[in-house]
PDB file of C-alpha atoms in Angstrom:
ATOM      1  CA  UNK A 737      -5.479  -4.929   3.794  1.00 87.00           C
ATOM      2  CA  UNK A 738      -3.972  -7.508   5.732  1.00 88.00           C
ATOM      3  CA  UNK A 739      -7.118  -8.018   7.590  1.00 91.00           C
ATOM      4  CA  UNK A 740      -9.297  -8.196   4.644  1.00 92.00           C
ATOM      5  CA  UNK A 741      -6.743 -11.148   3.424  1.00 90.00           C
ATOM      6  CA  UNK A 742      -7.606 -13.088   6.820  1.00 92.00           C
ATOM      7  CA  UNK A 743      -5.369 -11.389   9.102  1.00 90.00           C
ATOM      8  CA  UNK A 744      -2.876 -14.229   9.008  1.00 92.00           C
ATOM      9  CA  UNK A 745      -1.377 -13.982   5.843  1.00 91.00           C
ATOM     10  CA  UNK A 746       2.468 -14.595   5.637  1.00 89.00           C
ATOM     11  CA  UNK A 747       2.701 -14.310   1.716  1.00 91.00           C
ATOM     12  CA  UNK A 748       0.995 -14.868  -1.420  1.00 94.00           C
ATOM     13  CA  UNK A 749       2.026 -16.563  -4.557  1.00 94.00           C
ATOM     14  CA  UNK A 750       1.472 -15.188  -8.124  1.00 94.00           C
ATOM     15  CA  UNK A 751       1.681 -16.917 -11.314  1.00 90.00           C
ATOM     16  CA  UNK A 752      -0.171 -17.410 -14.462  1.00 82.00           C
ATOM     17  CA  UNK A 753       0.695 -13.932 -15.818  1.00 79.00           C
ATOM     18  CA  UNK A 754       3.267 -11.337 -15.335  1.00 83.00           C
ATOM     19  CA  UNK A 755       2.612  -9.558 -11.847  1.00 87.00           C
ATOM     20  CA  UNK A 756       4.827  -6.415 -12.708  1.00 84.00           C
ATOM     21  CA  UNK A 757       7.477  -4.914 -10.625  1.00 89.00           C
ATOM     22  CA  UNK A 758       5.353  -2.001  -9.617  1.00 90.00           C
ATOM     23  CA  UNK A 759       2.444  -3.960  -8.467  1.00 91.00           C
ATOM     24  CA  UNK A 760       4.760  -6.280  -6.531  1.00 93.00           C
ATOM     25  CA  UNK A 761       6.360  -3.258  -4.942  1.00 93.00           C
ATOM     26  CA  UNK A 762       2.896  -1.793  -3.982  1.00 93.00           C
ATOM     27  CA  UNK A 763       1.774  -4.635  -2.147  1.00 93.00           C
ATOM     28  CA  UNK A 764       5.140  -4.939  -0.317  1.00 93.00           C
ATOM     29  CA  UNK A 765       4.690  -1.599   0.862  1.00 93.00           C
ATOM     30  CA  UNK A 766       1.451  -2.597   2.332  1.00 92.00           C
ATOM     31  CA  UNK A 767       3.341  -5.511   4.160  1.00 92.00           C
ATOM     32  CA  UNK A 768       1.940  -8.178   1.852  1.00 93.00           C
ATOM     33  CA  UNK A 769       4.814 -10.004   0.294  1.00 95.00           C
ATOM     34  CA  UNK A 770       3.831 -11.465  -3.100  1.00 96.00           C
ATOM     35  CA  UNK A 771       6.286 -14.266  -4.382  1.00 96.00           C
ATOM     36  CA  UNK A 772       5.927 -14.454  -8.190  1.00 96.00           C
ATOM     37  CA  UNK A 773       6.928 -17.850  -9.688  1.00 95.00           C
ATOM     38  CA  UNK A 774       6.497 -19.770 -12.814  1.00 94.00           C
ATOM     39  CA  UNK A 775       5.342 -23.159 -13.827  1.00 94.00           C
ATOM     40  CA  UNK A 776       3.615 -24.945 -16.881  1.00 93.00           C
ATOM     41  CA  UNK A 777       1.050 -27.727 -17.336  1.00 92.00           C
ATOM     42  CA  UNK A 778       4.021 -30.087 -18.627  1.00 96.00           C
ATOM     43  CA  UNK A 779       6.190 -29.483 -15.365  1.00 94.00           C
ATOM     44  CA  UNK A 780       4.139 -27.871 -12.537  1.00 91.00           C
ATOM     45  CA  UNK A 781       6.350 -25.162 -10.634  1.00 94.00           C
ATOM     46  CA  UNK A 782       9.743 -24.460 -11.967  1.00 95.00           C
ATOM     47  CA  UNK A 783      10.918 -21.561 -10.114  1.00 95.00           C
ATOM     48  CA  UNK A 784       9.562 -18.957  -7.648  1.00 95.00           C
ATOM     49  CA  UNK A 785      10.970 -15.812  -5.537  1.00 95.00           C
ATOM     50  CA  UNK A 786      11.351 -16.574  -1.841  1.00 92.00           C
ATOM     51  CA  UNK A 787      11.121 -14.837   1.391  1.00 92.00           C
ATOM     52  CA  UNK A 788      14.305 -12.834   1.557  1.00 90.00           C
ATOM     53  CA  UNK A 789      15.252 -13.150  -1.989  1.00 90.00           C
ATOM     54  CA  UNK A 790      12.606 -11.470  -3.904  1.00 92.00           C
ATOM     55  CA  UNK A 791      13.270  -9.378  -7.017  1.00 92.00           C
ATOM     56  CA  UNK A 792      10.408  -7.555  -8.444  1.00 89.00           C
ATOM     57  CA  UNK A 793       9.514  -8.394 -12.043  1.00 87.00           C
ATOM     58  CA  UNK A 794      11.233 -11.834 -12.110  1.00 91.00           C
ATOM     59  CA  UNK A 795      10.136 -15.432 -11.663  1.00 93.00           C
ATOM     60  CA  UNK A 796      12.972 -16.248  -9.224  1.00 93.00           C
ATOM     61  CA  UNK A 797      15.529 -18.971  -9.137  1.00 92.00           C
ATOM     62  CA  UNK A 798      14.734 -22.564  -9.907  1.00 93.00           C
ATOM     63  CA  UNK A 799      13.192 -24.788  -7.268  1.00 94.00           C
ATOM     64  CA  UNK A 800      15.629 -27.503  -5.444  1.00 95.00           C
ATOM     65  CA  UNK A 801      15.850 -30.340  -7.795  1.00 96.00           C
ATOM     66  CA  UNK A 802      15.014 -28.241 -10.934  1.00 96.00           C
ATOM     67  CA  UNK A 803      17.645 -28.159 -13.626  1.00 97.00           C
ATOM     68  CA  UNK A 804      17.173 -25.081 -15.895  1.00 95.00           C
ATOM     69  CA  UNK A 805      19.405 -23.723 -18.826  1.00 95.00           C
ATOM     70  CA  UNK A 806      18.905 -21.304 -21.797  1.00 94.00           C
ATOM     71  CA  UNK A 807      18.791 -22.511 -25.500  1.00 93.00           C
ATOM     72  CA  UNK A 808      21.048 -20.485 -27.860  1.00 91.00           C
ATOM     73  CA  UNK A 809      17.954 -18.527 -28.783  1.00 87.00           C
ATOM     74  CA  UNK A 810      17.253 -17.824 -25.224  1.00 89.00           C
ATOM     75  CA  UNK A 811      14.252 -20.370 -24.699  1.00 92.00           C
ATOM     76  CA  UNK A 812      13.987 -21.905 -21.141  1.00 95.00           C
ATOM     77  CA  UNK A 813      14.825 -25.447 -20.902  1.00 97.00           C
ATOM     78  CA  UNK A 814      13.878 -27.341 -17.721  1.00 97.00           C
ATOM     79  CA  UNK A 815      14.796 -30.922 -16.588  1.00 97.00           C
ATOM     80  CA  UNK A 816      13.183 -32.411 -13.224  1.00 97.00           C
ATOM     81  CA  UNK A 817      11.316 -35.227 -11.785  1.00 96.00           C
ATOM     82  CA  UNK A 818       8.116 -33.505 -12.366  1.00 95.00           C
ATOM     83  CA  UNK A 819       8.416 -32.969 -16.093  1.00 97.00           C
ATOM     84  CA  UNK A 820       5.437 -34.864 -17.733  1.00 96.00           C
ATOM     85  CA  UNK A 821       6.144 -37.958 -19.625  1.00 96.00           C
ATOM     86  CA  UNK A 822       4.293 -36.906 -22.775  1.00 96.00           C
ATOM     87  CA  UNK A 823       1.090 -35.946 -24.431  1.00 96.00           C
ATOM     88  CA  UNK A 824      -1.472 -38.706 -24.454  1.00 96.00           C
ATOM     89  CA  UNK A 825      -1.440 -40.540 -27.711  1.00 95.00           C
ATOM     90  CA  UNK A 826       0.506 -37.767 -29.421  1.00 96.00           C
ATOM     91  CA  UNK A 827       4.186 -38.712 -29.912  1.00 95.00           C
ATOM     92  CA  UNK A 828       4.901 -36.343 -32.393  1.00 95.00           C
ATOM     93  CA  UNK A 829       3.606 -33.226 -30.082  1.00 95.00           C
ATOM     94  CA  UNK A 830       5.838 -34.632 -27.455  1.00 96.00           C
ATOM     95  CA  UNK A 831       8.807 -34.745 -29.419  1.00 96.00           C
ATOM     96  CA  UNK A 832       8.511 -31.018 -30.193  1.00 95.00           C
ATOM     97  CA  UNK A 833       8.725 -30.218 -26.639  1.00 96.00           C
ATOM     98  CA  UNK A 834      10.578 -32.949 -24.739  1.00 97.00           C
ATOM     99  CA  UNK A 835      13.780 -33.811 -26.364  1.00 97.00           C
ATOM    100  CA  UNK A 836      15.917 -37.227 -25.865  1.00 95.00           C
ATOM    101  CA  UNK A 837      17.855 -35.987 -22.782  1.00 97.00           C
ATOM    102  CA  UNK A 838      14.827 -35.267 -21.023  1.00 96.00           C
ATOM    103  CA  UNK A 839      14.838 -31.474 -21.504  1.00 98.00           C
ATOM    104  CA  UNK A 840      11.505 -29.949 -21.657  1.00 97.00           C
ATOM    105  CA  UNK A 841      11.333 -26.998 -24.121  1.00 96.00           C
ATOM    106  CA  UNK A 842       9.077 -24.630 -22.397  1.00 95.00           C
ATOM    107  CA  UNK A 843       8.406 -22.022 -25.460  1.00 89.00           C
ATOM    108  CA  UNK A 844       9.331 -19.240 -23.220  1.00 90.00           C
ATOM    109  CA  UNK A 845      12.441 -16.964 -23.954  1.00 88.00           C
ATOM    110  CA  UNK A 846      13.958 -15.505 -20.491  1.00 91.00           C
ATOM    111  CA  UNK A 847      16.811 -13.730 -19.350  1.00 89.00           C
ATOM    112  CA  UNK A 848      18.981 -14.872 -16.507  1.00 88.00           C
ATOM    113  CA  UNK A 849      20.923 -13.090 -13.979  1.00 86.00           C
ATOM    114  CA  UNK A 850      22.243 -13.909 -10.358  1.00 81.00           C
ATOM    115  CA  UNK A 851      18.713 -13.523  -9.002  1.00 77.00           C
ATOM    116  CA  UNK A 852      17.054 -15.882 -11.214  1.00 80.00           C
ATOM    117  CA  UNK A 853      14.945 -15.680 -14.510  1.00 86.00           C
ATOM    118  CA  UNK A 854      12.851 -12.945 -16.080  1.00 87.00           C
ATOM    119  CA  UNK A 855      10.397 -13.905 -18.936  1.00 83.00           C
ATOM    120  CA  UNK A 856      10.603 -11.729 -21.903  1.00 73.00           C
ATOM    121  CA  UNK A 857       8.340 -13.342 -24.227  1.00 64.00           C
ATOM    122  CA  UNK A 858       6.939 -16.655 -25.977  1.00 68.00           C
ATOM    123  CA  UNK A 859       9.399 -18.072 -28.492  1.00 69.00           C
ATOM    124  CA  UNK A 860       6.762 -18.179 -31.208  1.00 65.00           C
ATOM    125  CA  UNK A 861       6.104 -14.404 -30.968  1.00 62.00           C
ATOM    126  CA  UNK A 862       9.782 -13.362 -31.191  1.00 59.00           C
ATOM    127  CA  UNK A 863      10.348 -11.044 -33.989  1.00 65.00           C
ATOM    128  CA  UNK A 864      13.268 -11.509 -36.406  1.00 62.00           C
ATOM    129  CA  UNK A 865      13.979  -8.089 -38.195  1.00 66.00           C
ATOM    130  CA  UNK A 866      15.382  -7.932 -41.590  1.00 64.00           C
ATOM    131  CA  UNK A 867      18.982  -7.752 -40.268  1.00 64.00           C
ATOM    132  CA  UNK A 868      18.619 -10.756 -38.322  1.00 63.00           C
ATOM    133  CA  UNK A 869      17.887  -9.221 -34.948  1.00 64.00           C
ATOM    134  CA  UNK A 870      15.509 -10.841 -32.576  1.00 67.00           C
ATOM    135  CA  UNK A 871      13.226  -8.601 -30.752  1.00 69.00           C
ATOM    136  CA  UNK A 872      10.847  -9.559 -28.050  1.00 61.00           C
ATOM    137  CA  UNK A 873       7.687  -7.724 -28.358  1.00 66.00           C
ATOM    138  CA  UNK A 874       6.871  -7.922 -24.662  1.00 63.00           C
ATOM    139  CA  UNK A 875       9.700  -5.722 -23.898  1.00 62.00           C
ATOM    140  CA  UNK A 876       8.420  -2.892 -26.144  1.00 65.00           C
ATOM    141  CA  UNK A 877       4.849  -3.428 -24.867  1.00 64.00           C
ATOM    142  CA  UNK A 878       5.707  -3.289 -21.111  1.00 62.00           C
ATOM    143  CA  UNK A 879       7.789  -0.110 -21.305  1.00 58.00           C
ATOM    144  CA  UNK A 880       6.939   2.162 -18.504  1.00 50.00           C
ATOM    145  CA  UNK A 881       3.969   4.509 -18.817  1.00 47.00           C
ATOM    146  CA  UNK A 882       4.268   8.222 -18.106  1.00 44.00           C
ATOM    147  CA  UNK A 883       3.781   9.329 -14.455  1.00 40.00           C
ATOM    148  CA  UNK A 884       0.510  10.821 -15.498  1.00 38.00           C
ATOM    149  CA  UNK A 885      -1.262   7.587 -16.313  1.00 45.00           C
ATOM    150  CA  UNK A 886      -4.127   7.823 -18.800  1.00 47.00           C
ATOM    151  CA  UNK A 887      -7.223   5.827 -18.077  1.00 46.00           C
ATOM    152  CA  UNK A 888      -7.799   5.430 -21.696  1.00 45.00           C
ATOM    153  CA  UNK A 889      -4.870   2.871 -22.045  1.00 49.00           C
ATOM    154  CA  UNK A 890      -5.553  -0.773 -21.853  1.00 53.00           C
ATOM    155  CA  UNK A 891      -3.189  -2.977 -23.841  1.00 63.00           C
ATOM    156  CA  UNK A 892      -0.680  -2.772 -26.555  1.00 69.00           C
ATOM    157  CA  UNK A 893       0.811  -5.056 -29.171  1.00 69.00           C
ATOM    158  CA  UNK A 894       4.088  -5.020 -31.157  1.00 64.00           C
ATOM    159  CA  UNK A 895       4.887  -6.617 -34.569  1.00 64.00           C
ATOM    160  CA  UNK A 896       7.679  -6.133 -36.793  1.00 61.00           C
ATOM    161  CA  UNK A 897       8.704  -2.488 -36.981  1.00 52.00           C
ATOM    162  CA  UNK A 898       5.175  -1.416 -35.979  1.00 52.00           C
ATOM    163  CA  UNK A 899       3.527  -0.966 -32.834  1.00 51.00           C
ATOM    164  CA  UNK A 900      -0.077  -0.634 -32.103  1.00 51.00           C
ATOM    165  CA  UNK A 901      -2.412  -0.021 -29.097  1.00 53.00           C
ATOM    166  CA  UNK A 902      -5.924  -0.632 -28.243  1.00 49.00           C
ATOM    167  CA  UNK A 903      -7.782   1.069 -25.500  1.00 43.00           C
ATOM    168  CA  UNK A 904     -11.613   0.895 -24.449  1.00 42.00           C
ATOM    169  CA  UNK A 905     -12.120   4.251 -22.778  1.00 42.00           C
ATOM    170  CA  UNK A 906     -12.028   7.961 -23.950  1.00 40.00           C
ATOM    171  CA  UNK A 907     -10.463  10.025 -21.317  1.00 41.00           C
ATOM    172  CA  UNK A 908      -7.251  11.071 -22.428  1.00 42.00           C
ATOM    173  CA  UNK A 909      -5.381  13.313 -24.763  1.00 44.00           C
ATOM    174  CA  UNK A 910      -4.738  12.130 -28.215  1.00 44.00           C
ATOM    175  CA  UNK A 911      -0.834  12.884 -27.752  1.00 47.00           C
ATOM    176  CA  UNK A 912      -0.714  10.956 -24.413  1.00 49.00           C
ATOM    177  CA  UNK A 913      -2.403   7.806 -25.719  1.00 48.00           C
ATOM    178  CA  UNK A 914      -0.440   7.741 -29.005  1.00 50.00           C
ATOM    179  CA  UNK A 915       2.961   8.156 -27.588  1.00 54.00           C
ATOM    180  CA  UNK A 916       4.703   4.750 -28.381  1.00 54.00           C
ATOM    181  CA  UNK A 917       6.701   3.140 -25.414  1.00 53.00           C
ATOM    182  CA  UNK A 918       9.930   3.877 -26.865  1.00 49.00           C
ATOM    183  CA  UNK A 919       9.241   7.520 -27.203  1.00 51.00           C
ATOM    184  CA  UNK A 920       9.461   7.661 -23.621  1.00 50.00           C
ATOM    185  CA  UNK A 921      12.273   5.290 -22.596  1.00 51.00           C
ATOM    186  CA  UNK A 922      15.552   4.459 -24.211  1.00 50.00           C
ATOM    187  CA  UNK A 923      15.232   1.633 -26.952  1.00 58.00           C
ATOM    188  CA  UNK A 924      17.829  -1.210 -27.335  1.00 65.00           C
ATOM    189  CA  UNK A 925      19.238  -1.444 -30.848  1.00 62.00           C
ATOM    190  CA  UNK A 926      16.422  -2.869 -32.970  1.00 66.00           C
ATOM    191  CA  UNK A 927      13.590  -1.891 -30.723  1.00 69.00           C
ATOM    192  CA  UNK A 928      12.896   1.570 -31.605  1.00 72.00           C
ATOM    193  CA  UNK A 929       9.366   1.802 -32.739  1.00 72.00           C
ATOM    194  CA  UNK A 930       8.853   3.274 -36.506  1.00 72.00           C
ATOM    195  CA  UNK A 931       5.224   3.862 -36.827  1.00 75.00           C
ATOM    196  CA  UNK A 932       2.306   3.371 -34.430  1.00 74.00           C
ATOM    197  CA  UNK A 933      -1.465   3.076 -34.540  1.00 75.00           C
ATOM    198  CA  UNK A 934      -4.299   3.607 -31.904  1.00 76.00           C
ATOM    199  CA  UNK A 935      -7.372   1.207 -32.255  1.00 72.00           C
ATOM    200  CA  UNK A 936     -10.742   2.418 -30.490  1.00 68.00           C
ATOM    201  CA  UNK A 937     -12.840  -0.521 -29.485  1.00 67.00           C
ATOM    202  CA  UNK A 938     -15.272  -1.569 -26.813  1.00 64.00           C
ATOM    203  CA  UNK A 939     -14.620  -3.460 -23.484  1.00 69.00           C
ATOM    204  CA  UNK A 940     -16.261  -6.597 -24.888  1.00 67.00           C
ATOM    205  CA  UNK A 941     -14.184  -6.657 -27.952  1.00 69.00           C
ATOM    206  CA  UNK A 942     -10.958  -5.972 -25.831  1.00 70.00           C
ATOM    207  CA  UNK A 943     -11.723  -8.881 -23.779  1.00 71.00           C
ATOM    208  CA  UNK A 944     -11.826 -11.018 -26.865  1.00 82.00           C
ATOM    209  CA  UNK A 945      -8.315 -10.225 -27.414  1.00 80.00           C
ATOM    210  CA  UNK A 946      -6.993 -11.205 -23.998  1.00 79.00           C
ATOM    211  CA  UNK A 947      -6.877 -14.484 -22.176  1.00 78.00           C
ATOM    212  CA  UNK A 948      -8.529 -14.983 -18.658  1.00 75.00           C
ATOM    213  CA  UNK A 949      -5.202 -14.235 -17.236  1.00 70.00           C
ATOM    214  CA  UNK A 950      -4.845 -10.980 -19.406  1.00 71.00           C
ATOM    215  CA  UNK A 951      -2.343 -12.404 -21.760  1.00 72.00           C
ATOM    216  CA  UNK A 952      -2.578 -10.795 -25.046  1.00 74.00           C
ATOM    217  CA  UNK A 953      -3.860 -12.984 -27.917  1.00 77.00           C
ATOM    218  CA  UNK A 954      -1.398 -11.733 -30.483  1.00 72.00           C
ATOM    219  CA  UNK A 955      -2.647 -13.625 -33.370  1.00 74.00           C
ATOM    220  CA  UNK A 956      -6.475 -12.482 -32.975  1.00 80.00           C
ATOM    221  CA  UNK A 957      -5.171  -8.917 -32.725  1.00 79.00           C
ATOM    222  CA  UNK A 958      -3.172  -9.260 -35.718  1.00 76.00           C
ATOM    223  CA  UNK A 959      -5.976 -10.910 -37.850  1.00 82.00           C
ATOM    224  CA  UNK A 960      -8.710  -8.679 -36.580  1.00 84.00           C
ATOM    225  CA  UNK A 961      -6.679  -5.555 -37.497  1.00 80.00           C
ATOM    226  CA  UNK A 962      -4.686  -7.023 -40.384  1.00 83.00           C
ATOM    227  CA  UNK A 963      -5.933  -4.133 -42.933  1.00 86.00           C
ATOM    228  CA  UNK A 964      -4.974  -1.330 -40.466  1.00 81.00           C
ATOM    229  CA  UNK A 965      -1.567  -2.970 -39.704  1.00 78.00           C
ATOM    230  CA  UNK A 966      -0.981  -3.439 -43.471  1.00 81.00           C
ATOM    231  CA  UNK A 967      -1.532   0.195 -44.226  1.00 81.00           C
ATOM    232  CA  UNK A 968       1.189   1.060 -41.686  1.00 76.00           C
ATOM    233  CA  UNK A 969       3.571  -1.041 -43.305  1.00 72.00           C
ATOM    234  CA  UNK A 970       2.634   0.297 -46.791  1.00 77.00           C
ATOM    235  CA  UNK A 971       3.318   3.803 -45.373  1.00 64.00           C
ATOM    236  CA  UNK A 972       6.579   2.780 -43.888  1.00 58.00           C
ATOM    237  CA  UNK A 973       7.535   1.390 -47.560  1.00 56.00           C
ATOM    238  CA  UNK A 974       6.374   4.619 -49.265  1.00 54.00           C
ATOM    239  CA  UNK A 975       8.786   6.680 -46.876  1.00 59.00           C
ATOM    240  CA  UNK A 976      11.790   4.290 -47.998  1.00 53.00           C
TER     241      UNK A 976
END
């Protein structure tokens, strides 16, 4: 593997989409260190794991010179010299993301520990349940799969109290494909899946529901499958 990567690779940098703890550990077992980091157009690089200080599944600590803190709702706020000055000819749009104190509101919700940050979701995707509980759908969608992985699985999306999954192949038992994530792992309060739906579709259609970096286009999924999702909610209301 190292020879195919040129033979002189000391480490690789990953960004743009979540690497995943399992994939990072896999490359590390091959003696290829992948350092996952985080940045955005409005601020370039914000944080990155470092050699000797790597925690799989996180985006690492902030770089020197970068101030970072969490808003009350968990949104990551960043202040640094590389934060942009504003969107061209769009003062209203600039005011939405850059406050008077120079803090850039990234729109990403994160958790913080001694090793740095872990992105949990986009702020706009956070689900507010009837009881006021905020749930990050990516936490449910990224729940570990069973040891026997199904080649039929491709992606999943969560909305409200309902979870649905799309797949593009057919080699799997119905029970394996349909098992919602929280049936396999303990759920935090408010994150237990109540109802779920399996959606069969072609590879081309699946690609249209993902960005080039394989992020879920949540609104596309919700719009395209609105009728099926509504039937799940109707069934939930009928059950009381």
